[in-house]
Amino acid sequence: MSVPEIRRVGVVGLGAMGAGIAQLAIEAGFETVGREVSDELGSAARDKIAHFLQRKVDKERMTSTERESALGQLSLTTELADLADCDLVIEAIVEDLDAKLELFGALEGIVRPDAILATNTSALSVTEIAAGVSTPERVVGMHFFNPAPLMPLVEIVRAELSSDEAVEAAFGVGERLGKRPIRCHDTPGFVVNRVLIPLLNDCIRVLDEARVSPEDLDTAMTAGAGWPMGPCTLVDLVGIDVHVHASEALYEKLREPRMAPPPRIVAMKNAGLLGRKSGRGFYSYD
Ligand code: CAA
């Protein structure tokens, strides 16, 4: 399969991950089209990106001119049709297979035949998502980590039918975004989540087993194991619902008990304690 030179990048879904990916793309100088389902959600994402770029200016990591130029690279839309000229579209919508299959099917009818379609899924199978289109060779995983602008890694995931060209083009984009891309195959959890999800579930179980508070568990893992942030702070950042969903998806595929979400965190999800985004998780946020 021949792939285009990547100049124009589409990002579908401008939530925490999509907005972060769009920020990376405009900072790297790509013309970027961000698609959200409403103008309000699109504007909120742009405001968030503008805020983080302003913080970089304040800290002299970027000039005001560079900030303006980056923001000028971002256009927003609610119409998928506006992604027609994109060379690469990165999907960052809800972690729901049916929603992704519908989106990829629609995108296939909109973008050029040589455009690459990437998914930022963290727990679904890229191969299953690719099965929703008639040209699965152009589908790859580009799995970013939260917060996307800060975390250096991006996993470039080869699905069963991904072409070498699509994988290498996605890898090249990862490098141009200033990331440290790695190549891996489409196995449940890829690399990091295959290790991190059961580890975080163990941490949550230890809360009850050792009768330790979230604060003390976080201190234990930062001060005793050198983690940059404690497990409770991290799950609050990622989102309790996102963590539960990823755990369930991995458990469904691997049937390993450590993958299953502990009842304590499922109860938190059911109660609407979703972490930072809902204002309350293991901790409270203003
Ligand atoms: N987007 C863009 N910029 C952001 C941001 C965001 N979401 N969050 C913070 N920033 C910017 C801010 O401008 C901030 O500076 P100010 O507070 O002065 O405005 C700047 O980044 C630095 O932030 P911090 O001072 O908080 O940075 P730090 O040195 O404390 O590091 C961290 C923060 C990189 C997140 C670090 O704590 C860390 O590495 N934590 C671990 C995170 C992790 O493990 N993530 C993986 C989660 S798992 C996952 O994502 C997989 C999945 O599929 C669910």
Short mmCIF file of C-alpha atoms and ligand atoms in Angstrom, two decimals:
data_model
loop_
_atom_site.label_atom_id
_atom_site.label_comp_id
_atom_site.label_asym_id
_atom_site.label_seq_id
_atom_site.Cartn_x
_atom_site.Cartn_y
_atom_site.Cartn_z
CA MET A 1 0.00 0.00 0.00
CA SER A 2 1.33 3.47 -0.80
CA VAL A 3 0.90 6.03 1.95
CA PRO A 4 0.84 9.80 1.55
CA GLU A 5 3.27 12.24 3.07
CA ILE A 6 1.55 13.24 6.27
CA ARG A 7 0.75 16.96 6.27
CA ARG A 8 -2.82 17.16 7.47
CA VAL A 9 -3.97 15.26 10.54
CA GLY A 10 -7.54 14.72 11.69
CA VAL A 11 -8.39 14.00 15.32
CA VAL A 12 -11.86 12.63 16.02
CA GLY A 13 -13.00 13.15 19.61
CA LEU A 14 -11.46 16.02 21.56
CA GLY A 15 -11.79 14.72 25.10
CA ALA A 16 -8.76 14.47 27.39
CA MET A 17 -6.82 12.25 24.98
CA GLY A 18 -7.98 13.77 21.68
CA ALA A 19 -7.32 17.33 22.83
CA GLY A 20 -3.85 16.29 23.96
CA ILE A 21 -3.15 14.60 20.62
CA ALA A 22 -4.42 17.65 18.71
CA GLN A 23 -2.14 19.85 20.85
CA LEU A 24 0.84 17.67 19.93
CA ALA A 25 -0.09 17.80 16.24
CA ILE A 26 -0.36 21.58 16.05
CA GLU A 27 2.84 22.04 18.08
CA ALA A 28 4.59 19.80 15.54
CA GLY A 29 3.30 22.00 12.74
CA PHE A 30 0.68 19.68 11.24
CA GLU A 31 -2.46 21.25 9.82
CA THR A 32 -4.94 19.72 12.21
CA VAL A 33 -8.69 19.25 11.95
CA GLY A 34 -10.38 18.43 15.25
CA ARG A 35 -13.84 16.94 15.15
CA GLU A 36 -16.28 16.98 18.05
CA VAL A 37 -19.99 16.31 18.12
CA SER A 38 -20.89 19.89 19.16
CA ASP A 39 -19.36 23.35 18.74
CA GLU A 40 -19.32 23.71 22.54
CA LEU A 41 -17.17 20.59 23.05
CA GLY A 42 -14.84 21.69 20.24
CA SER A 43 -14.43 25.16 21.76
CA ALA A 44 -13.79 23.69 25.21
CA ALA A 45 -10.97 21.57 23.75
CA ARG A 46 -9.48 24.58 21.95
CA ASP A 47 -9.62 26.61 25.19
CA LYS A 48 -7.84 23.82 27.05
CA ILE A 49 -5.12 23.59 24.40
CA ALA A 50 -4.74 27.40 24.36
CA HIS A 51 -4.38 27.33 28.17
CA PHE A 52 -1.65 24.69 28.18
CA LEU A 53 0.25 26.48 25.39
CA GLN A 54 -0.01 29.72 27.39
CA ARG A 55 1.54 27.93 30.37
CA LYS A 56 4.43 26.96 28.08
CA VAL A 57 4.82 30.60 27.05
CA ASP A 58 4.72 31.67 30.72
CA LYS A 59 7.50 29.20 31.45
CA GLU A 60 9.47 30.38 28.38
CA ARG A 61 9.27 27.00 26.70
CA MET A 62 7.51 28.56 23.73
CA THR A 63 7.19 32.10 22.36
CA SER A 64 3.86 33.90 21.94
CA THR A 65 4.40 33.84 18.19
CA GLU A 66 4.90 30.07 18.24
CA ARG A 67 1.76 29.71 20.32
CA GLU A 68 -0.29 31.78 17.88
CA SER A 69 1.14 29.91 14.94
CA ALA A 70 0.32 26.54 16.56
CA LEU A 71 -3.24 27.59 17.39
CA GLY A 72 -3.61 28.79 13.80
CA GLN A 73 -2.99 25.23 12.63
CA LEU A 74 -6.11 23.98 14.41
CA SER A 75 -9.50 24.02 12.75
CA LEU A 76 -12.59 22.64 14.43
CA THR A 77 -15.59 20.97 12.92
CA THR A 78 -18.61 18.90 13.81
CA GLU A 79 -18.72 17.36 10.31
CA LEU A 80 -16.77 14.20 9.53
CA ALA A 81 -16.79 15.27 5.87
CA ASP A 82 -14.31 18.03 6.79
CA LEU A 83 -11.69 15.31 7.35
CA ALA A 84 -11.72 14.48 3.63
CA ASP A 85 -8.26 15.93 2.94
CA CYS A 86 -6.53 14.43 5.96
CA ASP A 87 -3.56 12.13 5.33
CA LEU A 88 -3.93 10.58 8.78
CA VAL A 89 -6.98 10.48 11.03
CA ILE A 90 -6.50 9.58 14.70
CA GLU A 91 -9.64 8.37 16.44
CA ALA A 92 -9.98 9.16 20.17
CA ILE A 93 -13.70 8.68 20.80
CA VAL A 94 -15.44 6.64 23.50
CA GLU A 95 -14.04 3.14 24.13
CA ASP A 96 -16.98 1.36 22.53
CA LEU A 97 -16.37 -1.10 19.69
CA ASP A 98 -19.68 -0.45 17.92
CA ALA A 99 -19.12 3.32 17.99
CA LYS A 100 -15.61 2.86 16.59
CA LEU A 101 -16.77 0.45 13.88
CA GLU A 102 -19.42 2.93 12.79
CA LEU A 103 -16.90 5.79 12.75
CA PHE A 104 -14.25 3.88 10.78
CA GLY A 105 -16.89 2.74 8.28
CA ALA A 106 -17.96 6.36 7.78
CA LEU A 107 -14.36 7.63 7.56
CA GLU A 108 -13.54 5.10 4.87
CA GLY A 109 -16.15 6.71 2.66
CA ILE A 110 -14.78 10.20 3.29
CA VAL A 111 -10.96 10.16 3.27
CA ARG A 112 -8.73 9.39 0.29
CA PRO A 113 -8.02 5.68 -0.34
CA ASP A 114 -4.38 6.08 0.75
CA ALA A 115 -5.10 7.95 4.01
CA ILE A 116 -4.12 6.18 7.22
CA LEU A 117 -6.71 5.51 9.91
CA ALA A 118 -5.36 5.22 13.45
CA THR A 119 -7.11 4.42 16.70
CA ASN A 120 -6.00 5.57 20.15
CA THR A 121 -7.86 2.67 21.75
CA SER A 122 -6.22 1.42 24.93
CA ALA A 123 -8.12 -1.79 25.53
CA LEU A 124 -10.02 -2.77 22.38
CA SER A 125 -8.56 -4.83 19.57
CA VAL A 126 -7.20 -2.77 16.66
CA THR A 127 -7.81 -5.80 14.42
CA GLU A 128 -11.50 -5.85 15.37
CA ILE A 129 -11.77 -2.13 14.66
CA ALA A 130 -10.00 -2.62 11.31
CA ALA A 131 -12.49 -5.35 10.44
CA GLY A 132 -15.10 -2.61 10.08
CA VAL A 133 -13.50 -1.28 6.88
CA SER A 134 -12.81 -2.83 3.50
CA THR A 135 -9.19 -1.59 3.54
CA PRO A 136 -7.87 -2.88 6.91
CA GLU A 137 -4.26 -2.53 5.72
CA ARG A 138 -4.46 1.22 6.39
CA VAL A 139 -5.59 0.81 10.00
CA VAL A 140 -3.07 0.95 12.87
CA GLY A 141 -3.10 1.71 16.58
CA MET A 142 -1.48 4.90 17.89
CA HIS A 143 -1.85 4.56 21.65
CA PHE A 144 -0.93 7.68 23.57
CA PHE A 145 -0.67 7.97 27.35
CA ASN A 146 -2.42 10.36 29.67
CA PRO A 147 -1.61 13.28 29.73
CA ALA A 148 -0.73 12.92 26.05
CA PRO A 149 1.31 16.14 25.76
CA LEU A 150 3.52 15.10 28.69
CA MET A 151 3.96 11.34 28.40
CA PRO A 152 6.74 10.52 25.91
CA LEU A 153 5.50 7.09 24.82
CA VAL A 154 3.26 6.21 21.91
CA GLU A 155 2.63 2.55 21.12
CA ILE A 156 2.41 1.96 17.37
CA VAL A 157 0.21 -1.10 17.14
CA ARG A 158 0.28 -3.44 14.16
CA ALA A 159 -3.06 -5.17 13.64
CA GLU A 160 -3.26 -8.50 11.80
CA LEU A 161 -3.70 -6.86 8.40
CA SER A 162 -1.87 -3.53 8.89
CA SER A 163 0.55 -2.78 6.06
CA ASP A 164 4.24 -2.16 6.78
CA GLU A 165 3.86 1.25 5.14
CA ALA A 166 0.99 2.32 7.42
CA VAL A 167 2.86 1.13 10.53
CA GLU A 168 6.05 2.95 9.54
CA ALA A 169 4.18 6.13 8.59
CA ALA A 170 2.47 6.15 12.00
CA PHE A 171 5.84 5.55 13.67
CA GLY A 172 7.27 8.52 11.75
CA VAL A 173 4.39 10.72 12.87
CA GLY A 174 5.03 9.64 16.47
CA GLU A 175 8.63 10.84 16.08
CA ARG A 176 7.55 14.12 14.51
CA LEU A 177 5.22 14.65 17.46
CA GLY A 178 8.30 14.51 19.67
CA LYS A 179 7.36 11.14 21.14
CA ARG A 180 9.32 7.96 21.72
CA PRO A 181 7.31 5.50 19.62
CA ILE A 182 7.60 1.74 19.99
CA ARG A 183 6.29 -0.95 17.66
CA CYS A 184 4.16 -3.78 19.00
CA HIS A 185 1.49 -6.22 17.89
CA ASP A 186 -2.21 -6.09 18.61
CA THR A 187 -2.44 -8.15 21.79
CA PRO A 188 -4.74 -7.29 24.73
CA GLY A 189 -3.39 -4.21 26.53
CA PHE A 190 -0.51 -3.96 24.03
CA VAL A 191 2.61 -3.41 26.16
CA VAL A 192 2.06 -0.87 28.93
CA ASN A 193 -1.53 -1.62 29.89
CA ARG A 194 -0.84 -5.38 29.86
CA VAL A 195 1.54 -4.66 32.75
CA LEU A 196 0.05 -1.52 34.31
CA ILE A 197 -3.63 -2.50 34.59
CA PRO A 198 -3.08 -5.59 36.78
CA LEU A 199 -0.48 -3.66 38.78
CA LEU A 200 -2.94 -0.85 39.50
CA ASN A 201 -5.60 -3.42 40.38
CA ASP A 202 -3.16 -4.98 42.85
CA CYS A 203 -2.59 -1.53 44.35
CA ILE A 204 -6.33 -1.03 44.80
CA ARG A 205 -6.66 -4.46 46.47
CA VAL A 206 -3.80 -3.58 48.81
CA LEU A 207 -5.82 -0.60 50.06
CA ASP A 208 -8.18 -3.03 51.77
CA GLU A 209 -5.74 -5.86 52.46
CA ALA A 210 -3.17 -3.68 54.24
CA ARG A 211 -5.79 -1.23 55.52
CA VAL A 212 -3.68 1.61 54.18
CA SER A 213 -5.18 4.97 53.16
CA PRO A 214 -4.99 6.17 49.53
CA GLU A 215 -2.62 8.93 50.67
CA ASP A 216 -0.29 6.45 52.36
CA LEU A 217 -0.43 4.01 49.45
CA ASP A 218 0.51 6.85 47.10
CA THR A 219 3.34 7.84 49.41
CA ALA A 220 4.47 4.22 49.52
CA MET A 221 4.71 3.92 45.76
CA THR A 222 6.25 7.34 45.11
CA ALA A 223 8.68 7.33 48.05
CA GLY A 224 9.35 3.58 48.06
CA ALA A 225 9.18 2.55 44.43
CA GLY A 226 10.04 5.78 42.62
CA TRP A 227 6.72 6.12 40.78
CA PRO A 228 6.20 9.68 39.48
CA MET A 229 2.70 9.70 40.95
CA GLY A 230 0.94 7.32 43.30
CA PRO A 231 -1.52 4.69 42.00
CA CYS A 232 -4.62 6.38 43.45
CA THR A 233 -3.61 9.75 41.97
CA LEU A 234 -2.91 8.02 38.66
CA VAL A 235 -6.25 6.19 38.50
CA ASP A 236 -8.01 9.47 39.37
CA LEU A 237 -6.11 11.11 36.48
CA VAL A 238 -6.86 8.35 33.97
CA GLY A 239 -10.52 8.17 35.09
CA ILE A 240 -12.08 5.47 37.28
CA ASP A 241 -14.50 4.58 34.46
CA VAL A 242 -11.68 4.32 31.92
CA HIS A 243 -9.66 2.10 34.27
CA VAL A 244 -12.64 -0.17 35.01
CA HIS A 245 -13.43 -0.48 31.31
CA ALA A 246 -9.83 -1.31 30.42
CA SER A 247 -9.67 -3.89 33.24
CA GLU A 248 -12.90 -5.54 32.12
CA ALA A 249 -11.75 -5.64 28.51
CA LEU A 250 -8.42 -7.25 29.46
CA TYR A 251 -10.11 -9.71 31.81
CA GLU A 252 -12.58 -10.69 29.12
CA LYS A 253 -9.72 -11.46 26.73
CA LEU A 254 -7.09 -12.96 29.05
CA ARG A 255 -9.18 -14.44 31.88
CA GLU A 256 -6.48 -13.64 34.40
CA PRO A 257 -8.00 -12.76 37.82
CA ARG A 258 -5.58 -9.85 38.37
CA MET A 259 -6.99 -8.14 35.27
CA ALA A 260 -10.52 -8.00 36.74
CA PRO A 261 -11.42 -4.66 38.34
CA PRO A 262 -11.60 -4.93 42.15
CA PRO A 263 -15.17 -4.51 43.50
CA ARG A 264 -14.13 -1.35 45.34
CA ILE A 265 -13.35 0.52 42.14
CA VAL A 266 -16.41 -0.83 40.32
CA ALA A 267 -18.53 0.56 43.17
CA MET A 268 -16.79 3.94 42.78
CA LYS A 269 -17.59 3.95 39.07
CA ASN A 270 -21.22 3.05 39.71
CA ALA A 271 -21.48 5.86 42.25
CA GLY A 272 -20.18 8.40 39.74
CA LEU A 273 -16.84 8.86 41.50
CA LEU A 274 -14.80 9.03 38.31
CA GLY A 275 -11.69 10.82 39.53
CA ARG A 276 -10.50 14.28 38.51
CA LYS A 277 -13.04 14.73 35.75
CA SER A 278 -16.03 14.30 38.10
CA GLY A 279 -14.41 16.22 40.97
CA ARG A 280 -14.16 13.15 43.20
CA GLY A 281 -12.43 9.79 43.09
CA PHE A 282 -9.90 8.56 45.62
CA TYR A 283 -9.38 12.28 46.27
CA SER A 284 -11.57 15.38 45.98
CA TYR A 285 -10.77 18.07 43.39
CA ASP A 286 -12.07 21.64 43.26
N1 CAA B 1 -2.27 18.53 28.82
C1 CAA B 1 -1.33 19.41 28.48
N2 CAA B 1 -0.49 19.95 29.35
C2 CAA B 1 -0.61 19.59 30.63
C3 CAA B 1 -1.57 18.67 31.05
C4 CAA B 1 -2.43 18.14 30.08
N3 CAA B 1 -3.38 17.25 30.38
N4 CAA B 1 -1.47 18.51 32.37
C5 CAA B 1 -0.47 19.31 32.78
N5 CAA B 1 0.05 19.96 31.72
C6 CAA B 1 1.13 20.90 31.68
C7 CAA B 1 0.80 22.04 32.60
O1 CAA B 1 1.00 23.27 31.93
C8 CAA B 1 1.77 21.85 33.74
O2 CAA B 1 2.35 23.03 34.20
P1 CAA B 1 1.56 24.06 35.19
O3 CAA B 1 0.99 23.25 36.33
O4 CAA B 1 2.64 24.98 35.60
O5 CAA B 1 0.51 24.70 34.35
C9 CAA B 1 2.91 21.08 33.11
O6 CAA B 1 2.30 20.26 32.13
C10 CAA B 1 3.67 20.23 34.05
O7 CAA B 1 2.74 19.56 34.87
P2 CAA B 1 3.18 19.01 36.25
O8 CAA B 1 3.93 20.02 37.00
O9 CAA B 1 2.00 18.36 36.87
O10 CAA B 1 4.27 17.95 35.75
P3 CAA B 1 4.99 16.86 36.58
O11 CAA B 1 6.43 17.09 36.46
O12 CAA B 1 4.41 16.75 37.93
O13 CAA B 1 4.65 15.56 35.74
C11 CAA B 1 3.30 13.84 34.88
C12 CAA B 1 3.33 15.24 35.48
C13 CAA B 1 4.10 13.78 33.60
C14 CAA B 1 1.82 13.55 34.57
C15 CAA B 1 3.93 12.84 35.90
O14 CAA B 1 3.30 12.99 37.14
C16 CAA B 1 3.79 11.43 35.45
O15 CAA B 1 4.57 10.92 34.66
N6 CAA B 1 2.76 10.74 35.97
C17 CAA B 1 2.44 9.36 35.54
C18 CAA B 1 1.42 9.43 34.46
C19 CAA B 1 1.15 8.09 33.87
O16 CAA B 1 1.60 7.06 34.31
N7 CAA B 1 0.35 8.11 32.80
C20 CAA B 1 -0.06 6.89 32.14
C21 CAA B 1 -1.45 6.61 32.50
S1 CAA B 1 -1.98 5.08 31.82
C22 CAA B 1 -2.56 5.50 30.33
O17 CAA B 1 -2.68 6.61 29.94
C23 CAA B 1 -2.94 4.34 29.51
C24 CAA B 1 -4.34 4.22 29.19
O18 CAA B 1 -4.61 3.68 28.16
C25 CAA B 1 -5.43 4.62 30.12
#
